[in-house]
Structures are given as structure tokens and as C-alpha cells.
Short mmCIF file of C-alpha atoms in Angstrom, two decimals:
data_model
loop_
_atom_site.label_atom_id
_atom_site.label_comp_id
_atom_site.label_asym_id
_atom_site.label_seq_id
_atom_site.Cartn_x
_atom_site.Cartn_y
_atom_site.Cartn_z
CA MET A 26 10.39 39.35 16.83
CA ASP A 27 11.34 36.92 14.06
CA PHE A 28 9.12 35.64 11.25
CA GLU A 29 7.61 32.71 13.18
CA ARG A 30 6.52 34.93 16.09
CA VAL A 31 4.95 37.56 13.82
CA LEU A 32 3.22 34.88 11.73
CA GLU A 33 1.78 33.44 14.94
CA LYS A 34 0.23 36.82 15.71
CA CYS A 35 -1.12 37.11 12.15
CA GLY A 36 -2.40 33.53 12.23
CA ASN A 37 -0.37 30.50 11.23
CA PHE A 38 -3.26 28.06 10.87
CA GLY A 39 -6.31 30.09 9.98
CA ARG A 40 -8.47 30.81 6.97
CA TYR A 41 -5.53 31.95 4.84
CA GLN A 42 -3.69 28.68 5.47
CA ILE A 43 -6.86 26.73 4.61
CA ILE A 44 -7.04 28.60 1.28
CA LEU A 45 -3.37 27.81 0.65
CA LEU A 46 -3.90 24.13 1.43
CA LEU A 47 -6.89 23.91 -0.94
CA ILE A 48 -4.86 25.51 -3.72
CA PHE A 49 -2.06 23.09 -2.88
CA GLY A 50 -4.60 20.27 -3.21
CA TYR A 51 -5.60 21.49 -6.68
CA THR A 52 -1.92 21.68 -7.57
CA ASN A 53 -1.53 18.08 -6.41
CA MET A 54 -4.30 16.89 -8.72
CA MET A 55 -2.78 18.72 -11.68
CA SER A 56 0.67 17.41 -10.78
CA SER A 57 -0.45 13.77 -10.62
CA MET A 58 -2.28 13.93 -13.96
CA HIS A 59 0.64 15.74 -15.58
CA TYR A 60 3.43 13.59 -14.17
CA PHE A 61 1.86 10.24 -15.06
CA SER A 62 0.22 11.30 -18.31
CA GLN A 63 2.97 9.76 -20.41
CA THR A 64 2.50 6.47 -18.58
CA LEU A 65 -1.20 6.38 -19.42
CA ILE A 66 -0.76 7.44 -23.03
CA SER A 67 1.87 4.75 -23.69
CA PHE A 68 0.41 1.57 -22.20
CA THR A 69 0.97 -1.15 -24.79
CA PRO A 70 -2.00 -3.48 -25.38
CA ASN A 71 -1.63 -7.15 -26.27
CA HIS A 72 -0.73 -7.33 -29.93
CA TRP A 73 0.09 -9.80 -32.69
CA CYS A 74 1.36 -9.46 -36.24
CA TYR A 75 -1.46 -8.96 -38.70
CA HIS A 76 -2.55 -11.75 -41.02
CA GLU A 77 -5.50 -11.33 -43.33
CA LYS A 78 -6.86 -14.83 -42.58
CA LEU A 79 -7.18 -13.90 -38.89
CA ALA A 80 -8.87 -10.55 -39.44
CA ASN A 81 -12.38 -11.66 -38.47
CA LEU A 82 -11.46 -13.77 -35.44
CA SER A 83 -11.67 -12.85 -31.76
CA TYR A 84 -8.52 -11.84 -29.90
CA GLU A 85 -8.72 -15.01 -27.83
CA HIS A 86 -8.82 -17.08 -31.02
CA ILE A 87 -6.01 -15.08 -32.60
CA SER A 88 -3.79 -15.64 -29.59
CA LEU A 89 -4.08 -19.43 -30.06
CA PHE A 90 -2.21 -19.20 -33.34
CA TYR A 91 0.74 -17.47 -31.67
CA LYS A 92 0.91 -19.06 -28.21
CA ASN A 93 3.64 -21.60 -29.02
CA LEU A 94 5.95 -19.12 -30.73
CA ASN A 95 9.06 -17.73 -29.04
CA ASN A 96 8.14 -14.13 -29.84
CA PRO A 97 4.37 -14.22 -30.48
CA LYS A 98 3.88 -10.44 -30.51
CA CYS A 99 6.39 -9.80 -33.24
CA THR A 100 6.45 -12.99 -35.34
CA LEU A 101 5.37 -12.67 -38.97
CA LEU A 102 3.31 -15.64 -40.15
CA ASP A 103 3.84 -17.20 -43.57
CA ASP A 104 0.49 -18.89 -43.89
CA ILE A 105 -2.44 -20.21 -41.90
CA VAL A 106 -2.96 -23.95 -42.43
CA ASN A 107 -5.86 -24.60 -40.03
CA ASP A 108 -6.99 -23.92 -36.49
CA THR A 109 -4.88 -26.67 -34.96
CA ASN A 110 -1.80 -26.29 -37.11
CA PRO A 111 -1.45 -22.55 -37.14
CA VAL A 112 1.58 -22.13 -39.26
CA VAL A 113 4.84 -22.36 -40.84
CA ALA A 114 6.28 -19.26 -39.19
CA LYS A 115 9.26 -17.05 -39.72
CA VAL A 116 10.64 -14.06 -37.82
CA GLY A 117 10.20 -11.00 -39.97
CA GLU A 118 9.31 -7.34 -39.81
CA CYS A 119 5.68 -6.60 -39.08
CA ASN A 120 4.13 -3.48 -40.52
CA GLU A 121 0.65 -4.02 -39.14
CA TRP A 122 -0.70 -5.53 -35.92
CA PHE A 123 -3.82 -6.75 -34.23
CA TYR A 124 -4.29 -4.73 -30.99
CA GLU A 125 -6.44 -5.92 -28.11
CA ARG A 126 -7.32 -2.41 -26.96
CA GLU A 127 -8.66 -2.16 -23.43
CA GLN A 128 -12.23 -0.85 -23.68
CA GLY A 129 -11.32 0.62 -27.05
CA TYR A 130 -8.62 2.94 -25.69
CA GLU A 131 -6.15 4.08 -28.34
CA SER A 132 -2.67 4.65 -26.91
CA ILE A 133 0.23 6.32 -28.69
CA THR A 134 1.99 2.96 -29.01
CA SER A 135 -0.97 1.35 -30.79
CA GLU A 136 -1.78 4.35 -33.01
CA LEU A 137 1.81 4.94 -34.13
CA ASN A 138 2.75 1.24 -34.01
CA TRP A 139 5.58 1.74 -31.52
CA VAL A 140 5.88 -1.97 -30.76
CA CYS A 141 8.35 -4.78 -31.47
CA ASP A 142 11.48 -3.32 -33.11
CA ARG A 143 9.95 0.18 -32.81
CA ALA A 144 9.22 -0.10 -29.07
CA TYR A 145 12.36 1.87 -28.21
CA GLN A 146 10.78 5.03 -29.65
CA SER A 147 8.36 5.34 -26.74
CA ALA A 148 11.18 4.93 -24.19
CA VAL A 149 13.35 7.49 -25.99
CA GLY A 150 10.57 10.05 -26.23
CA LYS A 151 9.57 9.62 -22.57
CA SER A 152 13.17 9.95 -21.41
CA PHE A 153 13.32 13.48 -22.83
CA PHE A 154 10.56 14.40 -20.40
CA TYR A 155 13.24 14.10 -17.71
CA VAL A 156 15.72 16.11 -19.74
CA GLY A 157 13.10 18.86 -19.68
CA SER A 158 12.76 18.32 -15.94
CA VAL A 159 16.46 19.03 -15.45
CA VAL A 160 16.32 22.25 -17.44
CA GLY A 161 13.01 23.34 -15.93
CA THR A 162 14.02 22.66 -12.34
CA ILE A 163 17.17 24.76 -12.73
CA LEU A 164 15.39 27.50 -14.66
CA PHE A 165 12.33 27.85 -12.44
CA GLY A 166 14.42 27.42 -9.28
CA ILE A 167 16.48 30.44 -10.33
CA LEU A 168 13.33 32.37 -11.23
CA ALA A 169 11.77 31.49 -7.87
CA ASP A 170 14.71 32.92 -5.95
CA LYS A 171 15.17 35.93 -8.21
CA TYR A 172 11.60 37.02 -8.96
CA GLY A 173 9.55 35.21 -6.35
CA ARG A 174 7.67 31.96 -5.76
CA VAL A 175 4.33 33.01 -7.25
CA PRO A 176 5.58 34.13 -10.72
CA ALA A 177 7.66 30.96 -10.97
CA ILE A 178 4.66 28.78 -10.04
CA ILE A 179 2.54 30.41 -12.75
CA LEU A 180 5.18 30.03 -15.47
CA THR A 181 6.11 26.45 -14.65
CA THR A 182 2.47 25.31 -14.49
CA LEU A 183 1.66 26.90 -17.86
CA SER A 184 4.72 25.33 -19.49
CA GLY A 185 3.59 21.88 -18.37
CA GLY A 186 0.11 22.41 -19.77
CA LEU A 187 1.56 23.69 -23.05
CA GLY A 188 3.80 20.63 -23.39
CA ASP A 189 0.91 18.21 -22.81
CA PHE A 190 -1.26 20.12 -25.28
CA MET A 191 1.48 20.00 -27.93
CA THR A 192 2.01 16.27 -27.34
CA ALA A 193 -1.62 15.64 -28.30
CA PHE A 194 -0.84 16.63 -31.91
CA VAL A 195 2.43 14.76 -32.57
CA ASN A 196 2.74 12.04 -35.21
CA ASP A 197 6.39 11.01 -35.09
CA LEU A 198 9.30 10.58 -32.69
CA PRO A 199 11.07 13.97 -33.23
CA ALA A 200 7.88 15.90 -32.51
CA PHE A 201 7.17 13.64 -29.51
CA ILE A 202 10.64 14.36 -28.12
CA VAL A 203 10.19 18.13 -28.41
CA ALA A 204 6.72 18.10 -26.85
CA ARG A 205 7.76 15.84 -23.95
CA PHE A 206 10.79 18.05 -23.31
CA ILE A 207 8.54 21.13 -22.99
CA SER A 208 6.10 19.20 -20.81
CA GLY A 209 8.96 18.07 -18.58
CA LEU A 210 10.00 21.67 -17.87
CA SER A 211 7.34 21.85 -15.19
CA ASN A 212 7.78 18.35 -13.82
CA ASP A 213 7.78 18.55 -10.03
CA THR A 214 8.69 22.26 -9.94
CA PHE A 215 5.15 23.60 -9.78
CA PHE A 216 4.42 21.05 -7.04
CA MET A 217 7.59 21.77 -5.05
CA LEU A 218 7.39 25.56 -5.36
CA MET A 219 3.80 25.47 -4.12
CA PHE A 220 4.92 23.10 -1.37
CA ILE A 221 7.57 25.61 -0.24
CA LEU A 222 5.07 28.50 -0.32
CA VAL A 223 2.54 26.61 1.82
CA PHE A 224 5.28 25.25 4.10
CA GLU A 225 6.53 28.75 4.96
CA TYR A 226 3.10 30.07 6.00
CA LEU A 227 2.03 27.04 8.04
CA LYS A 228 2.38 26.59 11.79
CA PRO A 229 5.36 24.23 12.33
CA GLU A 230 3.25 21.78 14.34
CA LYS A 231 0.71 21.60 11.50
CA ARG A 232 3.12 21.18 8.59
CA THR A 233 3.30 17.42 8.73
CA PHE A 234 -0.48 17.03 9.00
CA GLY A 235 -1.50 19.78 6.59
CA LEU A 236 0.94 19.08 3.78
CA ASN A 237 0.75 15.30 3.87
CA ILE A 238 -3.00 14.88 4.27
CA ILE A 239 -3.55 17.21 1.30
CA THR A 240 -0.98 15.34 -0.79
CA ALA A 241 -2.36 11.95 0.19
CA THR A 242 -5.95 12.95 -0.59
CA PHE A 243 -5.70 15.08 -3.73
CA TYR A 244 -2.69 13.44 -5.37
CA CYS A 245 -4.28 10.04 -4.77
CA ALA A 246 -7.59 11.24 -6.24
CA GLY A 247 -5.84 12.50 -9.36
CA LEU A 248 -4.00 9.21 -9.84
CA MET A 249 -7.01 6.99 -9.27
CA LEU A 250 -9.23 8.98 -11.63
CA SER A 251 -6.68 9.49 -14.41
CA PRO A 252 -6.85 5.98 -15.96
CA TRP A 253 -10.64 6.12 -16.10
CA PHE A 254 -10.56 9.61 -17.62
CA ALA A 255 -8.26 8.19 -20.31
CA ILE A 256 -10.59 5.27 -21.03
CA TRP A 257 -13.62 7.59 -20.91
CA VAL A 258 -12.28 9.89 -23.65
CA GLY A 259 -10.98 6.84 -25.54
CA SER A 260 -7.81 8.32 -26.99
CA TRP A 261 -4.40 9.45 -25.76
CA ARG A 262 -4.76 12.67 -27.75
CA LYS A 263 -8.08 13.63 -26.15
CA TYR A 264 -6.75 12.67 -22.73
CA LEU A 265 -3.77 15.04 -23.03
CA ILE A 266 -6.06 17.89 -24.07
CA LEU A 267 -8.30 17.08 -21.09
CA VAL A 268 -5.46 17.20 -18.52
CA SER A 269 -3.78 20.29 -20.01
CA THR A 270 -6.75 22.66 -19.73
CA PRO A 271 -7.04 22.88 -15.89
CA VAL A 272 -3.64 24.60 -15.68
CA LEU A 273 -5.25 27.84 -16.88
CA LEU A 274 -6.72 28.35 -13.41
CA VAL A 275 -3.21 29.09 -12.16
CA LEU A 276 -3.67 32.57 -13.63
CA VAL A 277 -5.98 33.46 -10.73
CA TYR A 278 -3.44 32.46 -8.05
CA PRO A 279 -2.09 36.03 -7.60
CA LEU A 280 -5.58 37.18 -6.65
CA VAL A 281 -5.67 34.98 -3.55
CA VAL A 282 -2.04 34.05 -2.78
CA CYS A 283 0.61 36.47 -1.61
CA GLU A 284 4.35 36.12 -2.14
CA SER A 285 6.59 34.26 0.29
CA ALA A 286 7.36 36.70 3.10
CA ARG A 287 10.46 34.69 4.01
CA TRP A 288 11.77 35.11 0.47
CA LEU A 289 11.01 38.84 0.55
CA LEU A 290 13.06 39.11 3.75
CA THR A 291 16.06 37.47 2.07
CA GLN A 292 15.69 40.09 -0.70
CA GLN A 293 15.55 42.85 1.95
CA ASN A 294 12.12 43.86 0.66
CA TYR A 295 10.80 44.50 4.17
CA SER A 296 7.83 46.65 3.19
CA LYS A 297 6.44 43.96 0.86
CA ALA A 298 7.02 41.29 3.52
CA VAL A 299 5.02 43.35 6.02
CA GLU A 300 2.31 43.87 3.40
CA CYS A 301 2.02 40.08 2.92
CA LEU A 302 1.82 39.44 6.65
CA LYS A 303 -0.87 42.11 7.02
CA TYR A 304 -2.80 40.39 4.23
CA VAL A 305 -2.53 37.09 6.11
CA ALA A 306 -3.74 38.80 9.29
CA LYS A 307 -6.67 40.35 7.40
CA ILE A 308 -7.81 37.01 5.93
CA ASN A 309 -7.42 35.35 9.33
CA LYS A 310 -9.29 38.24 11.00
CA ARG A 311 -6.41 39.03 13.33
CA LYS A 312 -5.57 42.52 14.61
CA VAL A 313 -1.85 43.12 14.94
CA ASP A 314 -0.32 46.30 16.32
CA GLU A 315 1.84 48.30 13.94
CA SER A 316 4.63 48.21 16.53
CA VAL A 317 4.91 44.45 15.98
CA PHE A 318 5.76 44.96 12.32
CA ASP A 319 8.18 47.77 13.16
CA GLU A 320 9.98 45.49 15.61
CA PHE A 321 9.89 42.71 13.03
CA VAL A 322 11.57 44.84 10.36
CA GLU A 323 14.15 46.16 12.82
CA PHE A 324 14.98 42.60 13.88
CA TYR A 325 15.83 41.53 10.32
CA LYS A 326 17.70 44.71 9.51
CA GLN A 327 19.88 44.14 12.55
CA LYS A 328 20.28 40.49 11.68
CA LEU A 329 21.40 41.46 8.17
CA ILE A 330 24.06 43.80 9.59
CA GLU A 331 25.35 41.06 11.85
CA GLU A 332 25.49 38.54 9.00
CA GLN A 333 27.31 41.02 6.79
CA LYS A 334 29.93 41.44 9.46
CA LEU A 335 30.43 37.69 9.61
CA ASP A 336 30.24 37.09 5.88
CA ALA A 337 30.26 39.76 3.22
CA ASN A 338 29.25 37.29 0.52
CA LYS A 339 25.62 36.68 -0.32
CA ASP A 340 24.37 33.13 0.22
CA THR A 341 24.32 30.97 -2.91
CA PHE A 342 23.62 27.31 -3.51
CA LEU A 343 27.29 26.70 -4.32
CA GLY A 344 28.05 28.13 -0.89
CA MET A 345 26.53 24.95 0.55
CA PHE A 346 29.68 23.15 -0.63
CA SER A 347 32.08 25.61 1.02
CA SER A 348 31.89 24.26 4.57
CA PRO A 349 32.43 20.61 5.60
CA ARG A 350 29.19 19.72 7.42
CA LEU A 351 26.86 21.55 5.02
CA ARG A 352 28.77 20.02 2.10
CA LYS A 353 28.22 16.52 3.51
CA PHE A 354 24.50 17.19 4.02
CA THR A 355 24.15 18.55 0.49
CA ILE A 356 25.90 15.60 -1.18
CA ILE A 357 23.77 13.11 0.77
CA LEU A 358 20.59 14.99 -0.16
CA LEU A 359 21.67 14.92 -3.82
CA VAL A 360 22.31 11.17 -3.79
CA LYS A 361 19.09 10.51 -1.90
CA SER A 362 17.16 12.55 -4.44
CA VAL A 363 18.45 10.29 -7.20
CA ILE A 364 17.52 7.16 -5.24
CA ILE A 365 14.06 8.28 -4.14
CA THR A 366 13.05 9.83 -7.46
CA MET A 367 14.07 6.76 -9.45
CA ALA A 368 12.48 4.33 -6.98
CA TYR A 369 9.23 6.31 -6.81
CA ASP A 370 8.97 6.71 -10.55
CA ILE A 371 9.81 3.12 -11.51
CA ALA A 372 7.54 1.64 -8.82
CA SER A 373 4.67 3.82 -10.08
CA ARG A 374 5.14 3.11 -13.79
CA ASN A 375 6.06 -0.57 -13.87
CA MET A 376 2.48 -1.82 -14.35
CA GLU A 377 2.54 -3.91 -17.50
CA GLY A 378 2.96 -7.67 -17.82
CA LEU A 379 1.87 -8.48 -14.24
CA GLY A 380 -1.29 -10.39 -15.09
CA SER A 381 -3.70 -7.46 -14.55
CA SER A 382 -5.03 -4.58 -16.60
CA PRO A 383 -2.36 -1.86 -16.32
CA PHE A 384 -5.12 0.79 -16.09
CA ALA A 385 -6.86 -0.97 -13.21
CA LEU A 386 -3.57 -1.84 -11.49
CA PHE A 387 -2.34 1.76 -11.74
CA SER A 388 -5.65 3.14 -10.45
CA TYR A 389 -6.27 0.75 -7.57
CA SER A 390 -2.65 0.63 -6.37
CA SER A 391 -2.74 4.44 -6.17
CA ILE A 392 -4.96 4.10 -3.08
CA CYS A 393 -1.73 3.51 -1.19
CA TYR A 394 -1.17 7.30 -1.25
CA ILE A 395 -3.74 7.62 1.52
CA PRO A 396 -2.08 5.21 4.00
CA GLY A 397 1.23 6.67 2.86
CA GLY A 398 0.14 10.16 3.85
CA LEU A 399 -1.37 8.90 7.10
CA THR A 400 1.90 7.14 7.92
CA ILE A 401 3.73 10.45 7.65
CA ILE A 402 1.10 12.23 9.74
CA LEU A 403 1.01 9.63 12.51
CA PHE A 404 4.69 8.78 12.83
CA GLN A 405 6.90 11.56 11.44
CA ASN A 406 6.57 13.75 14.53
CA VAL A 407 7.04 10.68 16.73
CA ILE A 408 10.13 9.06 15.24
CA GLY A 409 11.42 12.27 13.66
CA ARG A 410 12.26 13.26 10.11
CA LYS A 411 15.40 11.13 9.96
CA GLY A 412 13.64 8.10 11.41
CA MET A 413 10.82 8.36 8.89
CA ALA A 414 13.17 8.85 5.93
CA CYS A 415 15.39 5.93 6.96
CA SER A 416 12.65 3.45 7.87
CA SER A 417 10.52 4.16 4.78
CA LEU A 418 13.44 3.49 2.45
CA PHE A 419 14.43 0.35 4.34
CA VAL A 420 10.89 -1.12 4.41
CA GLY A 421 10.28 -0.08 0.80
CA GLY A 422 13.48 -1.79 -0.28
CA LEU A 423 12.46 -5.04 1.40
CA LEU A 424 8.95 -4.94 -0.12
CA THR A 425 10.20 -4.41 -3.67
CA ALA A 426 12.80 -7.17 -3.23
CA VAL A 427 10.01 -9.58 -2.28
CA THR A 428 7.96 -8.37 -5.26
CA GLY A 429 10.83 -9.05 -7.63
CA PHE A 430 11.27 -12.56 -6.20
CA LEU A 431 7.55 -13.35 -6.61
CA ILE A 432 7.53 -12.08 -10.19
CA ALA A 433 10.42 -14.43 -10.93
CA VAL A 434 8.92 -17.60 -9.44
CA LEU A 435 5.13 -17.27 -9.84
CA ASP A 436 2.85 -17.53 -12.85
CA ARG A 437 1.77 -13.93 -13.31
CA GLN A 438 -1.69 -14.72 -14.69
CA THR A 439 -2.55 -17.14 -11.88
CA TYR A 440 -1.22 -14.94 -9.07
CA ALA A 441 -2.25 -11.58 -10.51
CA LEU A 442 -4.01 -10.49 -7.30
CA LEU A 443 -1.02 -11.29 -5.08
CA LEU A 444 1.33 -9.42 -7.43
CA ALA A 445 -1.07 -6.45 -7.50
CA ILE A 446 -1.00 -6.31 -3.70
CA MET A 447 2.81 -6.44 -3.68
CA VAL A 448 2.99 -3.70 -6.32
CA ALA A 449 0.74 -1.53 -4.15
CA LEU A 450 2.90 -2.20 -1.07
CA GLY A 451 6.04 -1.34 -3.03
CA ARG A 452 4.43 1.92 -4.17
CA TYR A 453 3.45 2.57 -0.55
CA GLY A 454 7.08 2.37 0.59
CA ALA A 455 8.27 4.61 -2.24
CA ILE A 456 5.49 7.14 -1.58
CA VAL A 457 6.29 7.44 2.13
CA ALA A 458 9.98 7.85 1.30
CA TYR A 459 9.22 10.50 -1.34
CA ASP A 460 6.88 12.52 0.89
CA ALA A 461 9.23 12.28 3.87
CA GLU A 462 12.13 13.49 1.74
CA ALA A 463 10.18 16.49 0.43
CA GLN A 464 9.74 17.93 3.93
CA TYR A 465 13.08 16.71 5.30
CA ALA A 466 15.18 18.32 2.56
CA THR A 467 13.16 21.54 2.75
CA GLU A 468 13.89 21.81 6.48
CA ILE A 469 17.63 21.06 6.23
CA ILE A 470 18.30 23.59 3.46
CA PRO A 471 18.67 27.18 4.81
CA THR A 472 15.94 29.68 3.93
CA SER A 473 18.30 31.96 1.99
CA VAL A 474 18.89 29.29 -0.67
CA ARG A 475 15.83 27.09 -0.11
CA GLY A 476 14.25 27.65 -3.52
CA ARG A 477 17.47 27.01 -5.43
CA GLY A 478 18.55 24.29 -3.04
CA VAL A 479 15.36 22.24 -3.25
CA SER A 480 15.20 22.76 -7.02
CA ASN A 481 18.82 21.76 -7.62
CA ILE A 482 18.56 18.70 -5.40
CA HIS A 483 15.48 17.63 -7.33
CA VAL A 484 17.14 18.35 -10.66
CA VAL A 485 19.86 15.81 -9.94
CA GLY A 486 17.18 13.24 -9.18
CA TYR A 487 15.34 13.98 -12.40
CA ALA A 488 18.56 14.01 -14.40
CA CYS A 489 19.05 10.37 -13.43
CA SER A 490 15.35 9.69 -14.02
CA PHE A 491 16.27 9.93 -17.70
CA LEU A 492 17.23 6.27 -17.21
CA ASN A 493 13.89 5.19 -15.71
CA ALA A 494 12.23 4.34 -19.02
CA TYR A 495 15.19 2.13 -19.89
CA VAL A 496 15.18 0.43 -16.48
CA ILE A 497 11.51 -0.45 -17.01
CA TYR A 498 12.36 -1.55 -20.57
CA LEU A 499 14.76 -4.12 -19.04
CA GLY A 500 11.65 -5.94 -17.87
CA ASN A 501 11.16 -7.06 -21.48
CA PHE A 502 14.24 -9.24 -21.03
CA TYR A 503 13.76 -10.30 -17.39
CA LYS A 504 10.61 -9.04 -15.69
CA PRO A 505 11.93 -8.86 -12.06
CA LEU A 506 14.88 -6.58 -12.98
CA PRO A 507 13.14 -3.20 -12.37
CA SER A 508 11.93 -4.31 -8.90
CA LEU A 509 15.33 -5.71 -7.90
CA PHE A 510 17.06 -2.53 -9.06
CA ILE A 511 14.93 -0.17 -6.98
CA SER A 512 15.15 -2.50 -3.98
CA PHE A 513 18.94 -2.21 -3.99
CA ILE A 514 19.08 1.58 -4.30
CA MET A 515 16.41 2.09 -1.60
CA LEU A 516 18.43 0.07 0.91
CA VAL A 517 21.49 2.20 0.10
CA GLY A 518 19.41 5.34 0.66
CA ALA A 519 18.27 4.08 4.07
CA GLY A 520 21.87 3.90 5.21
CA LEU A 521 22.67 7.42 3.97
CA CYS A 522 19.86 8.91 6.08
CA LEU A 523 21.77 8.12 9.26
CA ALA A 524 24.37 10.77 8.42
CA LEU A 525 21.83 13.62 8.33
CA PRO A 526 20.71 15.75 11.32
CA GLU A 527 17.26 15.59 12.87
CA THR A 528 15.09 18.67 12.16
CA HIS A 529 11.94 17.92 14.15
CA GLY A 530 11.25 20.44 16.92
CA LYS A 531 14.24 22.62 16.04
CA LYS A 532 14.57 26.18 14.78
CA LEU A 533 15.39 25.78 11.10
CA PRO A 534 18.49 27.44 9.63
CA GLU A 535 17.91 30.68 7.73
CA SER A 536 21.46 31.27 6.45
CA LEU A 537 24.43 29.13 5.40
CA SER A 538 26.25 29.99 8.60
CA GLU A 539 23.33 28.66 10.62
CA GLY A 540 23.11 25.61 8.37
CA GLU A 541 26.74 24.68 9.06
CA VAL A 542 26.20 24.39 12.81
CA PHE A 543 22.71 22.91 12.54
CA GLY A 544 22.52 19.62 14.46
CA LEU A 545 26.09 19.97 15.72
CA ASN A 546 27.18 17.30 18.25
CA GLU A 547 24.22 15.12 17.29
CA ASP A 548 24.99 11.39 17.10
CA TRP A 549 24.24 9.45 13.90
CA TYR A 550 21.95 7.13 15.84
CA TYR A 551 19.95 9.99 17.41
CA PHE A 552 16.19 9.63 16.99
CA PRO A 553 13.70 11.79 18.96
CA CYS A 554 11.58 8.81 20.03
CA PHE A 555 14.56 7.01 21.59
CA GLU A 556 15.80 10.23 23.17
CA ARG A 557 12.41 10.86 24.80
CA LYS A 558 12.33 7.29 26.09
CA ARG A 559 15.84 7.61 27.50
CA ARG A 560 15.02 10.97 29.10
CA ASN A 561 11.79 9.64 30.63
CA SER A 562 13.62 6.62 32.02
CA LYS A 563 16.24 8.90 33.51
CA ILE A 564 13.57 11.10 35.12
CA SER A 565 11.77 8.04 36.50
CA GLY A 566 15.05 6.79 37.92
CA ASN A 567 15.79 10.11 39.59
CA VAL A 568 12.30 10.22 41.11
CA GLY A 569 12.78 6.70 42.43
CA ASN A 570 16.11 7.60 44.00
CA GLU A 571 14.62 10.68 45.63
CA SER A 572 11.79 8.57 47.06
CA LYS A 573 14.30 6.14 48.57
CA THR A 574 16.26 9.04 50.01
#
């Protein structure tokens, strides 16, 4: 009478799971607004060095004076001769600029003049968001495994809201760095910890559908609405205050969400685990005999004794490196986390200089989250976790390579619509890869170290995401570079997937000892869809032979 069998009796896809999924949806909306807030607050509008003789002209007219200059945005003008002979120009330091603000929106770059030779300040400040992510992922991962998923979710969500709120009041780079670091503490962790909590209480057959349809719908809604919220409030400061206040609702989570029963079992807190399962049964209106829970507790007590005989040491994340197969899986998951996190982040943020409004491009291209989620739902259980992870990275790599080529050869103003479509397709590939990886890694990592394992694997990805702002900044020198970079790393990631085991339809490992033998004797080219086809062909052949006989 293991956890899955007892949960089935208590209800593994009932009213309690619906409540969890709705809360997960709310978490997705908060996560999307939080994660991409620094993108929306730092969009740089078209700008030109200020000259008093141009002060009363339209932006279109102003741009005519600068269009033939090598560096029109940062060139200081000596004097204005006339409309047709704009200037004798020199390259100098601008202290004031004309900004063509989109619908009057004031970004941090335009308010603090972080443009031209000061443009690096935005990239530096945003990179510390990922430094905070590294610290926060480690910290809240440890808290999640030591004190429980729910307390960690509450603390990480509040820290993110605090960081965004503090950012709204900064006026210089040092303060911006500190505020973005605090904001980054919660980056991804409050999403992933909630993901793990929902994952553990959901019926295995419903995990792909439930988790991905919620992510596709709510995360997409948050992304598509965020740019228009920013324009509506008109200022990056007001926008950060707006997106930081909803996190306060996390304080009511303990009233409706119980702790992870799986985690309680690993802590040998059997009475609390039974209490949580009884709560699930109550919400789902299921009646479960007390003998079921007694058998359940006895099963895990006996299992603990057996595991202690085999291994006296308690499972730790470092223990995943102590055996050859689990070590290989862990290293691949770490490298893939770097690849997928960087590709996803760069593809989602690289919106400027493509011939379209970055606000509109960001909003409309976010619709790809819906087909991305549907792709996972429709195909992940068909081609398997490994097949989905591998194919999404491969296709995504090809799409971004094509995007980079088109950016290099086409006029971006003339072909703005085509480039917008390619940007959306590139985001689609990265989104499918990211969502597939979230479930795949969670299933490979044993339950006993799942919180720390998922957190530490993500922390490596976010540690390298420190470089993302600088990769995007390379586009100032050669615009296709960010797309070509993520194309290369995604293709590498597709190859690495082949060395991982398939998890679809299998009993997931609960301890490191089970994790070491998980998927043993499985070929690197094994995919469930091909195996079913081969098995069906074999059965058909046997039936045909019997008929002839």
C-alpha cells in the first residue's frame, strides 16, 4: 500500500487537485509578471542626443537630422544649419536625449538615461537578478527539504514581491543591483516548488495534461497582459508596484493547501502524512478505511528498515554523484538546465530592434505558450518524455538558426511581420523544451532529494543566466548573434537527451538506490512510440503465422 495506491483511494484527480491546479495557475501568472518585469521596465525607446533647435519638432522630423550618421542615437551635434543640411557633427558625450516613448511609457532606461555609453548599467543591474536566483534557489531548495514545501513557497514568493517593490524606488545603479538581487531570490523557485507540490498529488496520467494546460493558459495570460499593464500605468515604477502586490495572497495558501505527503514520508513524519491524505479524501468526498492508512504507514516503516540495511546514510543531493549511472544523469540534467534556461530567457527577451514595437512583439509572441502547452499535452505521452525533450530542442534550434539568418539578410523594418512570426516560433520551441524539461527532470530525480535536486539543477541554469543580458547586448554589435548562440546550444542539448532514461509509464524512483537502477538496460534510442509500433508489428506477425499454421 504505497503512496500512489493510497492517493488513488483518497482521490488523485478530484476537487482538491482542481483547487491545487487553480492555485498553480495563479502562481503562474505571478511568476510570468515577476520573471519578465525587468524586461518590460528596461525597454529602450528610440532616442537621439538633445539639441535645443530640435526641441519643438516631431520625432519623425528629428530623426531626419540623424539618419545619415554612423551612430545617430549617441552623436552630439555641433549646430543645426537647416533642414536639408543638418549639421557639422562630432562624436561627444550626450547628457540629455530626445526619447520617442511608446504611448508615453517611461522606462528605467529613459528616466535614468541608461543609454549610449551608460547602456551597460541596465545589463549589469539585470544580471544580478540571476545572482539572486542562484542564492535563492539553493536557499529555498534547502528550506523546502528541511521545513516543507509550503513554508518555502510562502517565503520565496514574498521575497520576490519585496524585491520588485524595492526596485520601484531606486535611482541609481547600486540600489538597482541590490533590489534586483532580492527580487531574483524567488526567480523560478516559487513556480517550481508549487509545481512539485501539485505534481505529487496529481494522478500520473493527468500530470501532463493538468500541469501543462495550466501553465500554457495562465502563464501565457500573464505574459500577454503584462506589456499593456505597463503602458496602462505609464511608468516602470508604478508597474513594479502593481505586479508586487498580488504576492500577498500567498499568505492564505496554508488555509487550503496541505504539505507534501511524499516529503513528510521522507522525514518519517507518518502521522502528518496520513493527516494530509485524510484532508485530501475529505475535500474529494472520499471515504477511506482507517486500515488503509495503517497499512500505508506500516509499508513505509518496513521500507525504511530495508533501506537502512542497504544504506545507513541518508540520501543527499551529493549522493547523486556517488554512483555511475545516477552521476551521468545528474551531470546531463545540469548541462541541459544551463542550455534550456539560457535559450528560453534569451528568446523571450530579445525583442528590440526587430522592426516592431517591443511591447506588442512581446505580448503577441507570448501566445505561443498555448500551442506550446498543447504540444506537451498531445505528444508527450505518445513519444515519451525523452522524445519530447529531444525533439523540442532540435526543432527550436533549427527555428532560431533560421531567425538569425533572416535578421542578417533582411531589412528589419520592411519584413517586421515575418521576423515577428519567426521570433514567436523560436519562443515556441524554447517554451516546449522548458516545459518538457520541468516534468522530465522532476521524474528522473528520486523523491528523497527531489526538492534539493530540482532546485540545484535549476540553480546551475540560472547561474549561467547571469550572462543572458550580455548575450542580448551583443546584438548591439551584430543583431543575429543572440539567435545564433541559442540555436547552437539547443542543438547540443538535443543530443544530450539521448543519454537519459525514459520515465513515461514507469514507477518513479523514491530513493538514490532506486534511481541508480532506473531505466537499466534501456537503449539510448529507446522511445515509447517506436517500441509500441515494434511490439504491435511483432504481435501482428505472430497472429499471421498462427493463422497460416
